[in-house]
Coordinates of C-alpha atoms and ligand atoms in Angstrom, one line a residue:
M1 CA 63.7 93.1 148.9
L2 CA 67.3 92.2 149.5
E3 CA 66.4 88.5 149.3
E4 CA 64.7 89.1 146.0
A5 CA 67.6 91.1 144.6
A6 CA 70.2 88.5 145.7
P7 CA 68.6 85.1 146.3
E8 CA 72.1 83.5 146.4
F9 CA 72.8 85.2 149.8
D10 CA 71.4 84.5 153.3
F11 CA 70.7 87.8 155.0
Q12 CA 70.5 88.0 158.8
L13 CA 69.4 91.0 160.9
I14 CA 72.1 91.8 163.6
R15 CA 70.9 94.5 166.0
N16 CA 73.3 93.8 168.9
A17 CA 76.0 91.6 170.2
E18 CA 73.4 88.9 171.2
D19 CA 72.2 88.7 167.6
A20 CA 75.8 88.4 166.4
Q21 CA 76.5 85.5 168.8
A22 CA 73.6 83.6 167.2
V23 CA 75.3 83.6 163.7
P24 CA 78.2 81.3 163.0
A25 CA 81.3 83.6 163.0
D26 CA 82.7 82.2 159.7
A27 CA 79.4 82.5 157.8
V28 CA 79.4 86.3 157.7
K29 CA 81.2 87.6 154.6
G30 CA 79.6 91.0 154.1
A31 CA 77.8 93.6 156.2
I32 CA 75.2 96.2 155.3
C33 CA 75.1 98.9 158.0
W34 CA 73.5 101.9 159.6
H35 CA 74.8 102.6 163.1
P36 CA 76.3 99.1 163.5
P37 CA 76.7 98.2 167.2
H38 CA 80.4 98.8 168.1
G39 CA 82.6 95.7 168.4
V40 CA 80.2 93.4 166.6
L41 CA 81.8 93.2 163.1
K42 CA 85.2 92.2 164.5
R43 CA 83.6 88.9 165.4
F44 CA 83.5 87.8 161.8
P45 CA 86.9 86.8 160.5
Q46 CA 85.7 86.1 156.9
L47 CA 84.2 89.6 156.5
Q48 CA 85.2 91.1 153.1
I49 CA 83.1 94.2 152.7
V50 CA 81.1 96.7 154.8
S51 CA 78.4 98.8 153.0
S52 CA 76.7 101.8 154.6
V53 CA 73.1 102.1 153.4
A54 CA 73.6 105.9 153.2
A55 CA 75.7 108.5 151.6
G56 CA 77.5 109.1 154.9
V57 CA 79.7 106.5 156.5
D58 CA 80.5 108.3 159.8
N59 CA 78.3 106.0 162.0
T60 CA 79.9 102.9 160.5
L61 CA 83.5 104.2 160.9
A62 CA 82.6 105.2 164.5
D63 CA 83.1 101.5 165.5
P64 CA 86.7 101.6 166.9
E65 CA 87.1 97.9 166.1
L66 CA 85.8 98.0 162.6
P67 CA 87.7 95.3 160.6
Q68 CA 90.2 96.6 157.9
V69 CA 88.0 95.8 154.9
P70 CA 86.7 98.1 152.2
V71 CA 83.8 100.4 153.4
C72 CA 81.4 101.6 150.7
R73 CA 78.6 104.1 150.6
V74 CA 75.5 104.9 148.4
I75 CA 75.7 107.4 145.6
D76 CA 72.3 108.3 144.2
P77 CA 71.9 111.2 141.7
N78 CA 68.3 111.6 142.9
L79 CA 69.6 112.0 146.5
A80 CA 71.8 114.9 145.3
R81 CA 68.9 116.4 143.4
G82 CA 66.6 116.2 146.5
M83 CA 69.4 117.8 148.6
A84 CA 69.6 120.6 146.0
E85 CA 65.8 121.2 146.4
Y86 CA 66.0 121.3 150.2
V87 CA 68.9 123.7 150.2
A88 CA 67.3 125.9 147.5
W89 CA 64.1 126.0 149.6
A90 CA 66.1 126.9 152.8
T91 CA 68.1 129.5 150.9
L92 CA 65.0 131.1 149.4
Y93 CA 63.4 131.2 152.8
Y94 CA 66.1 133.6 153.9
H95 CA 66.6 135.3 150.6
R96 CA 62.9 136.2 150.3
R97 CA 62.8 136.9 154.0
F98 CA 60.1 134.5 155.0
D99 CA 61.7 134.4 158.4
E100 CA 60.7 138.0 158.9
V101 CA 57.2 137.4 157.5
A102 CA 56.7 134.4 159.8
A103 CA 57.6 136.6 162.8
D104 CA 55.3 139.4 161.6
R105 CA 52.5 137.0 161.1
A106 CA 52.5 136.1 164.8
A107 CA 52.0 139.8 165.6
R108 CA 49.4 140.3 162.7
S109 CA 51.8 142.9 161.4
W110 CA 51.5 143.8 157.7
R111 CA 55.0 144.8 156.6
T112 CA 56.6 144.1 153.2
P113 CA 60.1 142.9 153.8
V114 CA 62.9 144.4 151.7
Q115 CA 63.5 142.2 148.7
Q116 CA 66.6 141.8 146.6
A117 CA 67.6 139.9 143.4
A118 CA 69.2 136.5 143.6
P119 CA 72.7 137.6 142.5
Q120 CA 72.8 139.9 145.6
T121 CA 72.4 136.9 148.0
R122 CA 75.8 135.3 148.6
V123 CA 75.6 131.6 149.5
G124 CA 78.6 129.5 150.7
I125 CA 78.6 125.7 150.4
M126 CA 80.9 123.9 152.7
G127 CA 81.7 120.5 151.2
L128 CA 81.9 120.1 147.4
G129 CA 81.4 116.4 147.0
V130 CA 78.6 114.6 145.3
L131 CA 76.0 116.7 147.2
G132 CA 77.8 120.0 147.5
N133 CA 78.6 120.1 143.8
T134 CA 75.1 119.5 142.8
V135 CA 73.7 122.0 145.3
A136 CA 76.2 124.7 144.2
D137 CA 75.3 124.2 140.5
Y138 CA 71.6 124.3 141.3
L139 CA 71.9 127.5 143.3
A140 CA 74.1 129.1 140.7
N141 CA 71.4 128.2 138.1
L142 CA 68.9 130.1 140.2
G143 CA 71.1 133.1 140.0
F144 CA 72.7 133.2 143.5
D145 CA 76.2 134.3 144.1
V146 CA 77.7 130.9 145.0
T147 CA 81.1 130.0 146.5
G148 CA 82.3 126.7 147.8
W149 CA 84.8 125.4 150.3
A150 CA 86.5 122.0 150.4
R151 CA 89.7 120.3 151.5
T152 CA 91.2 120.5 148.0
A153 CA 91.1 123.2 145.3
R154 CA 89.1 122.8 142.1
D155 CA 88.1 124.9 139.1
N156 CA 84.4 125.6 138.4
P157 CA 83.2 128.2 135.9
A158 CA 80.0 128.8 137.8
W159 CA 81.3 129.3 141.4
R160 CA 84.6 130.3 143.1
T161 CA 86.1 127.8 145.5
Y162 CA 88.3 128.1 148.6
A163 CA 90.4 125.2 149.9
G164 CA 91.6 124.2 153.3
S165 CA 91.3 125.5 156.8
D166 CA 93.5 128.6 156.3
A167 CA 91.0 129.8 153.6
L168 CA 87.9 129.3 155.8
P169 CA 87.7 132.7 157.4
E170 CA 88.0 134.5 154.1
F171 CA 85.4 132.1 152.5
L172 CA 82.9 132.8 155.4
A173 CA 83.4 136.5 155.7
D174 CA 80.9 137.8 153.1
R175 CA 78.4 135.0 152.9
D176 CA 74.7 135.7 153.6
V177 CA 73.9 132.0 153.9
V178 CA 76.3 129.2 154.8
V179 CA 75.4 125.6 154.1
C180 CA 77.1 122.6 155.7
L181 CA 77.4 119.6 153.4
L182 CA 80.5 118.1 154.9
P183 CA 81.0 114.5 156.0
L184 CA 81.5 114.0 159.7
T185 CA 85.2 113.2 160.3
P186 CA 87.6 114.0 163.2
L187 CA 88.6 117.2 161.3
T188 CA 85.0 118.4 160.8
N189 CA 83.5 117.4 164.1
G190 CA 82.5 120.6 165.9
I191 CA 83.5 122.8 162.9
F192 CA 80.5 125.1 163.5
N193 CA 81.6 126.7 166.8
Q194 CA 82.1 130.1 168.3
Q195 CA 85.1 130.9 166.1
T196 CA 83.3 129.9 162.9
F197 CA 80.2 131.9 163.7
A198 CA 82.3 134.9 164.6
A199 CA 84.0 134.7 161.2
M200 CA 80.5 134.8 159.5
Q201 CA 79.2 138.3 158.8
P202 CA 76.5 139.8 161.1
G203 CA 73.0 138.8 159.8
A204 CA 74.2 135.6 158.1
A205 CA 72.0 132.4 158.2
F206 CA 73.2 128.9 158.7
I207 CA 71.9 125.7 157.2
N208 CA 73.1 122.3 158.4
C209 CA 72.5 119.3 156.2
G210 CA 75.7 117.4 157.2
R211 CA 75.6 115.8 160.6
G212 CA 74.5 117.1 164.0
E213 CA 78.0 116.7 165.4
H214 CA 79.3 119.4 163.0
L215 CA 77.5 121.9 165.2
V216 CA 78.3 123.1 168.8
V217 CA 74.7 123.8 169.7
P218 CA 75.4 126.2 172.7
H219 CA 77.7 128.3 170.4
L220 CA 74.9 128.5 167.8
L221 CA 72.4 129.6 170.4
D222 CA 74.8 132.3 171.7
A223 CA 75.3 133.6 168.1
L224 CA 71.6 133.7 167.5
D225 CA 70.7 135.2 170.9
S226 CA 73.3 137.9 170.6
G227 CA 71.8 138.9 167.2
H228 CA 75.0 138.1 165.3
L229 CA 73.3 135.3 163.3
R230 CA 70.0 135.8 161.6
G231 CA 68.7 132.2 161.8
A232 CA 69.4 128.5 161.4
M233 CA 67.8 125.7 159.5
L234 CA 68.8 122.4 161.0
D235 CA 68.1 119.0 159.4
V236 CA 70.5 116.8 161.4
F237 CA 71.2 116.4 165.1
A238 CA 73.8 114.5 167.2
R239 CA 70.9 112.6 168.7
E240 CA 68.0 111.7 166.5
P241 CA 65.1 112.1 167.0
L242 CA 65.9 115.4 168.6
A243 CA 65.3 115.3 172.3
Q244 CA 61.9 116.7 173.4
D245 CA 63.6 119.2 175.8
S246 CA 66.0 120.5 173.2
P247 CA 65.9 124.4 173.1
L248 CA 66.2 124.1 169.3
W249 CA 62.6 123.1 168.9
S250 CA 61.2 126.4 170.2
H251 CA 63.9 128.9 169.4
P252 CA 62.3 131.6 167.3
K253 CA 65.3 131.8 165.0
V254 CA 65.6 128.1 164.4
L255 CA 63.7 125.8 162.1
V256 CA 64.1 122.1 162.8
T257 CA 63.4 119.4 160.1
P258 CA 63.6 115.7 160.8
H259 CA 66.6 114.5 158.8
M260 CA 64.6 114.7 155.7
A261 CA 66.7 116.9 153.4
S262 CA 67.2 113.9 151.1
S263 CA 67.7 110.2 151.0
A264 CA 68.6 107.5 148.5
R265 CA 65.8 105.5 146.9
F266 CA 65.5 102.0 148.5
E267 CA 65.9 100.3 145.1
V268 CA 69.2 102.2 144.5
I269 CA 70.5 101.2 147.9
V270 CA 69.7 97.6 147.3
E271 CA 71.2 97.6 143.9
Q272 CA 74.4 99.2 145.0
V273 CA 74.9 97.0 148.2
V274 CA 74.2 93.8 146.3
T275 CA 76.5 94.8 143.4
N276 CA 79.3 95.4 146.0
L277 CA 78.7 92.1 147.8
R278 CA 79.0 90.3 144.4
R279 CA 82.1 92.2 143.4
A280 CA 83.8 91.6 146.8
F281 CA 83.1 87.9 146.7
A282 CA 84.4 87.7 143.1
G283 CA 87.6 89.4 144.2
E284 CA 86.8 92.7 142.4
A285 CA 87.2 96.2 143.7
P286 CA 83.9 97.6 145.1
V287 CA 82.3 100.7 143.8
N288 CA 81.8 103.9 145.9
A289 CA 84.4 102.8 148.4
I290 CA 85.5 105.5 150.8
D291 CA 89.0 106.4 151.8
R292 CA 89.3 105.2 155.4
T293 CA 92.3 107.4 156.2
R294 CA 90.3 110.5 155.2
G295 CA 87.1 109.2 156.8
Y296 CA 84.9 109.9 153.7
Ligands
NDP1 P1 81.4 113.5 149.6 O1 82.3 112.6 150.3 O2 81.1 113.3 148.2 O3 82.0 115.0 149.7 C1 82.6 115.5 150.9 C2 83.1 116.9 150.6 O4 83.5 117.5 151.9 C3 84.3 116.9 149.7 O5 84.2 118.1 148.8 C4 85.5 117.1 150.6 O6 86.6 117.9 150.1 C5 84.8 118.0 151.7 N1 85.6 117.8 153.0 C6 85.8 116.7 153.7 N2 86.5 117.0 154.8 C7 86.9 118.3 154.7 C8 87.6 119.2 155.5 N3 88.3 118.7 156.6 N4 87.8 120.5 155.1 C9 87.1 120.9 154.0 N5 86.4 120.1 153.2 C10 86.2 118.8 153.5 O7 80.1 113.6 150.5 P2 78.6 113.8 150.0 O8 78.6 115.1 149.2 O9 78.1 112.6 149.3 O10 77.8 113.9 151.4 C11 78.2 114.9 152.4 C12 77.5 114.5 153.7 O11 76.1 114.9 153.6 C13 77.4 113.1 154.1 O12 78.6 112.6 154.6 C14 76.3 113.1 155.1 O13 76.8 113.4 156.4 C15 75.4 114.2 154.7 N6 74.1 113.8 154.2 C16 73.0 114.3 154.7 C17 71.7 114.0 154.3 C18 70.5 114.6 154.9 O14 69.4 114.2 154.5 N7 70.6 115.6 155.7 C19 71.5 113.0 153.2 C20 72.8 112.5 152.6 C21 74.0 112.9 153.1 P3 87.4 117.3 148.8 O15 86.5 117.3 147.7 O16 88.5 118.3 148.7 O17 87.9 116.0 149.2
OXD2 C1 72.9 109.9 154.4 C2 71.9 110.4 155.2 O1 74.1 109.9 154.8 O2 70.7 110.1 155.0 O3 72.6 109.3 153.3 O4 72.1 111.3 156.0

């Protein structure tokens, strides 16, 4: 498909250092990446642009020797919409107490759970970028009480926002459901830890759609086992696929999904990476470039 979209370029698959050695170093001018092997891209002195095939760029920036060229990501409105559907489903799961119904079903217990109206369920979205914004609007449209947390402040008529790490405890304190839609950066790595869970109110639920590394798994398990947290819906993991022996698979308060919350359409990825290759080689600024100092 890449070849069809851009017949003027020669595309080579580089899976490891050996593959990289087989390509003339000066021939490589652009890279399209997902978990690029560390140290490989520095071999190409003519490199002008690096494109992630995804919304997140963390696994590309993880290469400590990544050349100092623009790094771009994919922005697809349908990806944001798909994420909104996933988070709405996960929020409704807790809001309508399907977790309690699932537990009762195992015991063949007929018990109508207490129900409440959407405005009574308070949802906090962490990360208000392309995805977090769309998700917050979608949930607000469903009637939920939505607040958001980001690095910088903003105004939104439909939901209140909190900014910066000092505001995090206050933001977390009254949320029934907390959703992670943060990018993985040195500042957000391990952000869901003992302290964060302690700042959440008893009975809150946690949904992680960011990256597995945002979460300190033993701290989540402690918070669930102590009864402090009600449940967790996890879509992303530090190691994917999730290891067979991970305690998350069988924990009664955890639902695991296989990094399926949303993804960009293949046609959109191809169109955006090819556009950026052409722009870079024409000396133009690429679209959807990230800020390398912020890491997103
Ligand atoms: P954006 O870059 O558009 O937005 C990132 C948001 O996070 C911004 O609001 C930013 O704040 C906020 N943020 C970043 N660092 C901090 C910090 N230290 N403290 C507080 N807020 C912070 O990202 P997207 O919305 O496009 O995507 C978010 C992530 O979702 C991706 O990086 C990826 O990891 C994940 N993802 C998961 C998918 C899945 O299927 N599970 C699919 C696609 C993406 P500010 O606005 O102030 O700069
Ligand atoms: C992405 C993802 O970053 O799929 O796009 O997680």
